[in-house]
CSV table of C-alpha atoms and ligand atoms in Angstrom, one decimal:
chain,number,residue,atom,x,y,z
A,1,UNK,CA,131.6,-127.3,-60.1
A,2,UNK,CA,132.4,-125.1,-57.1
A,3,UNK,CA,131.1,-123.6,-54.0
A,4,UNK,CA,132.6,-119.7,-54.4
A,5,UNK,CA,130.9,-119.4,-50.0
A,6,UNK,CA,129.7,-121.5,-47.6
A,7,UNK,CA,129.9,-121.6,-44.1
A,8,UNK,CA,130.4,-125.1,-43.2
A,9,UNK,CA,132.8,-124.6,-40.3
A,10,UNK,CA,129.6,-123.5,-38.6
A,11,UNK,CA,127.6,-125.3,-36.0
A,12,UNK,CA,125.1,-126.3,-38.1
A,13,UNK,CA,127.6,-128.9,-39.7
A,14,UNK,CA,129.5,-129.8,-36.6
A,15,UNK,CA,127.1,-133.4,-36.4
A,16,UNK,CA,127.7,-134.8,-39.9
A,17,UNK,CA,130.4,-133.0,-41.6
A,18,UNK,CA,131.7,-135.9,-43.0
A,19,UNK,CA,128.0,-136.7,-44.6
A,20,UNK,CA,128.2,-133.1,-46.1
A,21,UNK,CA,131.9,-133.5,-48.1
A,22,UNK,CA,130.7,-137.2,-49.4
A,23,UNK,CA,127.5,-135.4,-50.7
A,24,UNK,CA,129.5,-132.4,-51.8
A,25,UNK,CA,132.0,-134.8,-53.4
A,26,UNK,CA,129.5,-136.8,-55.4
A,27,UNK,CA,128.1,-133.6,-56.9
A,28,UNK,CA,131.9,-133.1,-58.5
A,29,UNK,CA,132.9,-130.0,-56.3
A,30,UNK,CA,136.3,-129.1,-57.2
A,31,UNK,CA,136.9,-126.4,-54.9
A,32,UNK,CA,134.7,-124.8,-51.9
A,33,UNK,CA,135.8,-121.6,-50.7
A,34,UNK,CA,134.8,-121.6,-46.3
A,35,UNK,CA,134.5,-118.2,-44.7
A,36,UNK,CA,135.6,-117.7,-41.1
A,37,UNK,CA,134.7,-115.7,-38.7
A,38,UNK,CA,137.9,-114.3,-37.6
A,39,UNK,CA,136.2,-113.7,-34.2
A,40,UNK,CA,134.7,-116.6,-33.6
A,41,UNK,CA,137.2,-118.7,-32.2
A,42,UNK,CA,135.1,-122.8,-32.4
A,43,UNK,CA,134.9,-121.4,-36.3
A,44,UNK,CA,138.3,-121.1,-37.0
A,45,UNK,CA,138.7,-124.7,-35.1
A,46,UNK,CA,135.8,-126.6,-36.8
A,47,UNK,CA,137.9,-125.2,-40.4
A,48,UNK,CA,140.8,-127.0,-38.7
A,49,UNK,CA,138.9,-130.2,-39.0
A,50,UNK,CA,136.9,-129.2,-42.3
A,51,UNK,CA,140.2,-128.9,-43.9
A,52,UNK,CA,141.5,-132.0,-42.8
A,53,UNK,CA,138.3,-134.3,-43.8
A,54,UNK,CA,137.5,-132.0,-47.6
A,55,UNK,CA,141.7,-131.1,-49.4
A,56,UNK,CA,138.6,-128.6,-51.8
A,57,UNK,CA,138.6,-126.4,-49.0
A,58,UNK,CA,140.3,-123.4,-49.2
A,59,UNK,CA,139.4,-120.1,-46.3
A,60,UNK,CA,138.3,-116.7,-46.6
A,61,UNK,CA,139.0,-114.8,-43.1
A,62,UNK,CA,136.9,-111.6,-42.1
A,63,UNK,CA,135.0,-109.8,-39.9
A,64,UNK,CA,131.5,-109.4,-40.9
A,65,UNK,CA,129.7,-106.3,-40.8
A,66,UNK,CA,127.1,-107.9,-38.5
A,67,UNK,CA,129.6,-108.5,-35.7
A,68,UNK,CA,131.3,-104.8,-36.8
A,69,UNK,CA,130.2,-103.6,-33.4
A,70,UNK,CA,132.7,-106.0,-31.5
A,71,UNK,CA,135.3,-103.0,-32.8
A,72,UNK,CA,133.4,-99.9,-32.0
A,73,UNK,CA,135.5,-98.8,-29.6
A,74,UNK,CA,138.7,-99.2,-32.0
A,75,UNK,CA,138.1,-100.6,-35.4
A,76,UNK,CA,141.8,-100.8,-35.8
A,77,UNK,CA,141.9,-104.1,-33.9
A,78,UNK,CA,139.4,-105.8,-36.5
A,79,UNK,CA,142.6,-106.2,-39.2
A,80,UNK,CA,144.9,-107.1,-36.0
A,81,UNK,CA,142.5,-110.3,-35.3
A,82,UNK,CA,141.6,-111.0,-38.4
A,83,UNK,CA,145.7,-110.9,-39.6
A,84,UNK,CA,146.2,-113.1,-36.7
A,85,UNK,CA,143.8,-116.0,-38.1
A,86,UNK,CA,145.4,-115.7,-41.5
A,87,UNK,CA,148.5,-116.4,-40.6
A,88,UNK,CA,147.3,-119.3,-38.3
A,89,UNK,CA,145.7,-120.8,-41.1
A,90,UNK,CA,147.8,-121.7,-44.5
A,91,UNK,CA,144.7,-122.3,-46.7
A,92,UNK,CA,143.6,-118.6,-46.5
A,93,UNK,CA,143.0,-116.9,-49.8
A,94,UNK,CA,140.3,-114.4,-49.3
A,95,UNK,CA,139.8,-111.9,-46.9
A,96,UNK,CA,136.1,-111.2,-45.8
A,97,UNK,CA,133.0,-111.6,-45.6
A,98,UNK,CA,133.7,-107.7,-45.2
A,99,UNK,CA,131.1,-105.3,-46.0
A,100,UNK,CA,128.4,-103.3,-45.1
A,101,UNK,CA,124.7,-104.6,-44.2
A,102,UNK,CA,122.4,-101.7,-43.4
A,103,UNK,CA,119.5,-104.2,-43.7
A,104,UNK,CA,119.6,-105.8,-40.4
A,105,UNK,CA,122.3,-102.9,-38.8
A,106,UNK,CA,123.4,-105.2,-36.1
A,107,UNK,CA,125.9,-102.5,-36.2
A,108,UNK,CA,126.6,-98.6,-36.5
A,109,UNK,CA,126.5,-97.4,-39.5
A,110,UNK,CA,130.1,-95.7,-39.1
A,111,UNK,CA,131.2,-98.5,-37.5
A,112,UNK,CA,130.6,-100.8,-40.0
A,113,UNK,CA,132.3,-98.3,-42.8
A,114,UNK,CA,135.7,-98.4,-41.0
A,115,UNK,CA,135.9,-101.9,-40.0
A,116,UNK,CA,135.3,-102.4,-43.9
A,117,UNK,CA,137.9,-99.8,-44.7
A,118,UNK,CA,140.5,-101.3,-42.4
A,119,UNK,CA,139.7,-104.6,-43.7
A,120,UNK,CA,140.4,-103.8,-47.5
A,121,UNK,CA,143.7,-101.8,-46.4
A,122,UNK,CA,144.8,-105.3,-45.0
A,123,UNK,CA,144.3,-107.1,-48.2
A,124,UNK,CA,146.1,-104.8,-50.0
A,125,UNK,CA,148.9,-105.7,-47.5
A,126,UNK,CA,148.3,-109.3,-47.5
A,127,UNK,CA,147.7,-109.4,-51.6
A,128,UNK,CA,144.6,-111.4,-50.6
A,129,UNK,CA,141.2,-110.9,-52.9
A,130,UNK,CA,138.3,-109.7,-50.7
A,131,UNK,CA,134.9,-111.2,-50.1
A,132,UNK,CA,131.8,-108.6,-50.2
A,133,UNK,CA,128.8,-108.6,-48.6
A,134,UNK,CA,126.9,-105.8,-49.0
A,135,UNK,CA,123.0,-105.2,-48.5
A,136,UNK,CA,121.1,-102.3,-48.9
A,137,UNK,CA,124.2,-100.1,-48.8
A,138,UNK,CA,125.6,-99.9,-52.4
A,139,UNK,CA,126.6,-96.4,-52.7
A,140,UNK,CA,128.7,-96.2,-49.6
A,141,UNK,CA,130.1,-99.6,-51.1
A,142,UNK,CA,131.2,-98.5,-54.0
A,143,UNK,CA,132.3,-95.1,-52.4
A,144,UNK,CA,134.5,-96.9,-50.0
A,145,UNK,CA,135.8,-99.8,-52.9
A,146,UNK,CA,136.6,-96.7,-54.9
A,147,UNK,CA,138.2,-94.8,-52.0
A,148,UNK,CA,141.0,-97.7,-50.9
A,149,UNK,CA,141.6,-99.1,-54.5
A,150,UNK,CA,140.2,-102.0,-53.7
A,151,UNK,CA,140.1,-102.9,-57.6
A,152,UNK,CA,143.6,-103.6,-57.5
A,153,UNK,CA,143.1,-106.5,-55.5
A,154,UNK,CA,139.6,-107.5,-56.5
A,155,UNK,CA,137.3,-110.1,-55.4
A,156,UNK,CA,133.9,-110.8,-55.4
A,157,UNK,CA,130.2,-109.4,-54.6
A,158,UNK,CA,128.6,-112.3,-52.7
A,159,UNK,CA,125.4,-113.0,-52.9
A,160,UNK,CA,124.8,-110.9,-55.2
A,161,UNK,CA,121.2,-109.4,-54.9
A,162,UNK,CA,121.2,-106.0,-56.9
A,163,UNK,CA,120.0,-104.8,-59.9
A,164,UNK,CA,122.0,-104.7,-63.5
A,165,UNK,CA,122.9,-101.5,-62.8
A,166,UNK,CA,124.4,-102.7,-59.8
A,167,UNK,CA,126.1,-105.1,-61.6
A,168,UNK,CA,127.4,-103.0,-63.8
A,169,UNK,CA,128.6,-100.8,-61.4
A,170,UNK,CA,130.6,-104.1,-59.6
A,171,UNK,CA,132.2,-105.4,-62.8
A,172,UNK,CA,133.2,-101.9,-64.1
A,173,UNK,CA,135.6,-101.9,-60.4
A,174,UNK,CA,136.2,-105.4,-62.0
A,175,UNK,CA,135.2,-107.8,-59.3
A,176,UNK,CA,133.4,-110.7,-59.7
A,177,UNK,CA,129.7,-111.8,-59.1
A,178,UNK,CA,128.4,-114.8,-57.4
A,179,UNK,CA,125.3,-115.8,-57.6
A,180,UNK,CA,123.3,-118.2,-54.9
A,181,UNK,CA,120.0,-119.7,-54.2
A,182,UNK,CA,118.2,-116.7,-54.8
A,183,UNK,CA,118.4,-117.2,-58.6
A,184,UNK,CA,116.5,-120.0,-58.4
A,185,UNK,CA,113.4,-118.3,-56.7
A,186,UNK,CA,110.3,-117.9,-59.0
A,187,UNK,CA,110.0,-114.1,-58.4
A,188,UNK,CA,113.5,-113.3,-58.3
A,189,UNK,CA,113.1,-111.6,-62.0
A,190,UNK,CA,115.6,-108.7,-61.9
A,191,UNK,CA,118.3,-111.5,-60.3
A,192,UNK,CA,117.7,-113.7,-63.0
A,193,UNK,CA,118.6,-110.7,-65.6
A,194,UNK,CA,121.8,-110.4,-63.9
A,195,UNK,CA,122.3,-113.8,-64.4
A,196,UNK,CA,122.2,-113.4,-68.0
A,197,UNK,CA,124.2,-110.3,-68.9
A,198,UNK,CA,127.4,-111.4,-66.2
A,199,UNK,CA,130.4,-112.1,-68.7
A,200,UNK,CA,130.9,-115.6,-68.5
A,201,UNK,CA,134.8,-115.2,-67.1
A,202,UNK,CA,133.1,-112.8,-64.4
A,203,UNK,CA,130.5,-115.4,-62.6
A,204,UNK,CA,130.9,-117.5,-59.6
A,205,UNK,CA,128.5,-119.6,-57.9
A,206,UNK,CA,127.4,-120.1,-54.3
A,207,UNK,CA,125.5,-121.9,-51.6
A,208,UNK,CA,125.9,-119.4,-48.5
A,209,UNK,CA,125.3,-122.6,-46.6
A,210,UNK,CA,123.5,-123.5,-44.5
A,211,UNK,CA,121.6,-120.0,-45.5
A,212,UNK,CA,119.6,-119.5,-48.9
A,213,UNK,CA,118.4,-123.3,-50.0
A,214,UNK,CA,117.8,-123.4,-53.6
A,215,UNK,CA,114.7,-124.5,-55.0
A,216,UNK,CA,113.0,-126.8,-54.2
A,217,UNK,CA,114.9,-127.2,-50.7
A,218,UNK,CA,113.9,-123.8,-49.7
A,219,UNK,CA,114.0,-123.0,-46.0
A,220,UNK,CA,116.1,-126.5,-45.7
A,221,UNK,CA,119.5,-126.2,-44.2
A,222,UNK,CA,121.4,-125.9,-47.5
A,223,UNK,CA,125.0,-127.8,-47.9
A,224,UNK,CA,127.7,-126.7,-50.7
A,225,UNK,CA,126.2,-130.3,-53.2
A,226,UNK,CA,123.7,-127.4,-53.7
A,227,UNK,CA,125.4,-125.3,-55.9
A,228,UNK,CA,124.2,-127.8,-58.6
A,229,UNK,CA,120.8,-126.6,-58.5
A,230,UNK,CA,121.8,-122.8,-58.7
A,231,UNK,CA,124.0,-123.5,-61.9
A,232,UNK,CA,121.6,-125.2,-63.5
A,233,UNK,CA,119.5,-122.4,-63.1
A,234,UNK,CA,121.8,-119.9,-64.6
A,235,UNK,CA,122.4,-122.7,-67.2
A,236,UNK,CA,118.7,-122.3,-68.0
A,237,UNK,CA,118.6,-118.5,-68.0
A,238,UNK,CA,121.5,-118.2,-70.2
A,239,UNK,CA,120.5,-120.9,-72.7
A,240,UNK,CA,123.9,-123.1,-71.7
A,241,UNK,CA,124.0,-126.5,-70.0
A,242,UNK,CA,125.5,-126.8,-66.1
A,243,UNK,CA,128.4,-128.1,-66.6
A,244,UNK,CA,129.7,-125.1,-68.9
A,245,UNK,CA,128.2,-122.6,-66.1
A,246,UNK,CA,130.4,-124.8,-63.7
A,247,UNK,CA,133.2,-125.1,-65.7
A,248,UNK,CA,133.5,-121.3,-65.7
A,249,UNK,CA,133.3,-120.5,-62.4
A,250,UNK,CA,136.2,-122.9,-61.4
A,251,UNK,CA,138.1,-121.7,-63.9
A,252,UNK,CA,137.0,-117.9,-62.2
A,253,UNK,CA,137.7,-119.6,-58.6
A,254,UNK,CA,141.5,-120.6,-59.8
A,255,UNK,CA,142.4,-117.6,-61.3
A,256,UNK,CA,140.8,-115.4,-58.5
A,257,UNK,CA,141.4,-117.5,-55.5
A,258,UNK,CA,144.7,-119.1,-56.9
A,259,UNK,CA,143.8,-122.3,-54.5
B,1,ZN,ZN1,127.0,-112.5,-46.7
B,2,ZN,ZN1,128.2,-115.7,-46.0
């Protein structure tokens, strides 16, 4: 089993981190990929400690489209900070959460675009796999993806919440899906059809703690022991049993991630 995103170097898990890994431990989590904030400096030093309490851990560094408008005035500087906590911190093997969210635009559009652009340029440089996040934006997603190459280095659509055709669309570039939570809710029916036509060396699986609580914990703080619930889900769907769905997607998480 694996946790492909969580954010446990957040506050929310600053009181009882050590609670969390025991739990997370228990439910046979080999790896747990944590994304950082790369401008959100009691992050990057909570991951410090995460890292030393959890050896699963592994980092993804990025700036996230929501805080995109920290770089308005130069979206060059996003990469600069964002190289900056990579090479502070050994365990980094993704770059992102980097995308674009034009659901909430806490950012400009444009703004958003080019801090995404510079981002993907910089894992090209640092040979790092990136870390979407992408809501109600897929076109200029995929235009972008397609306009830096960003197949070459790959990655993964997290949280994935399109349709199949979106899918499609993500595994023709040749990235990866993860699936969270959201699988699990009764009425998400076109999610649960993604679930089913991912190739089985294509799918990861994901908490997005503390965000996302699978059933029946929904609107609970949700912790990476979670991710049990949302493979057995997809075990369900796809007529498999969890621990081949989990199997998979550390086998996925090594070869992508190469923790
Ligand atoms: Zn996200
Ligand atoms: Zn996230």
């Amino acid at each position: 089993m694996i946790d492909s995103h969580c954010h446990i170097a957040g506050p929310e898990f600053a009181g009882d981190l050590a609670d969390i890994i025991a739990r997370a431990r228990t439910a046979n989590l080999a790896h747990a990929l944590v994304i950082l904030a790369a401008d959100d400096g009691p992050e990057i030093e909570q991951g410090r400690r995460v890292a030393e309490q959890w050896d699963a851990v592994r980092f993804s560094v990025g700036v996230h489209p929501h805080a995109a408008g920290k770089f308005a005035a130069n979206p060059g500087d996003a990469p600069e900070v964002v190289d900056s906590v990579i090479a502070a911190q050994p365990l980094t093997r993704g770059l992102g959460e980097i995308g674009l969210d034009y659901h909430y635009d806490f950012a400009p559009r444009e703004v958003q675009q080019q801090v995404f652009r510079e981002q993907i340029r910089l894992a090209r440089r640092r040979r790092l796999p990136i870390v979407i996040h992408t809501r109600e934006a897929e076109d200029d997603t995929f235009q972008i993806l397609e306009e830096e190459n960003a197949g070459e280095i790959g990655g993964v659509f997290h949280c994935f919440t399109g349709d199949r055709a979106m899918a499609q669309r993500a595994l023709g570039l040749g990235f990866h899906i993860s699936l969270a939570g959201i699988v699990t809710f009764r009425r998400a029916l076109e999610l649960k059809e993604v679930a089913k036509l991912v190739p089985l060396d294509r799918l990861l699986i994901e908490t997005d703690s503390p965000y996302l609580a699978p059933a029946p914990h929904r609107g609970k703080r949700n912790e990476p022991a979670n991710v049990v619930r949302v493979a057995e889900t997809i075990a369900e769907l796809r007529g498999s049993d969890a621990q081949a769905i989990g199997d998979a997607a550390r086998r996925n998480f090594e070869r992508l991630f190469n923790p």
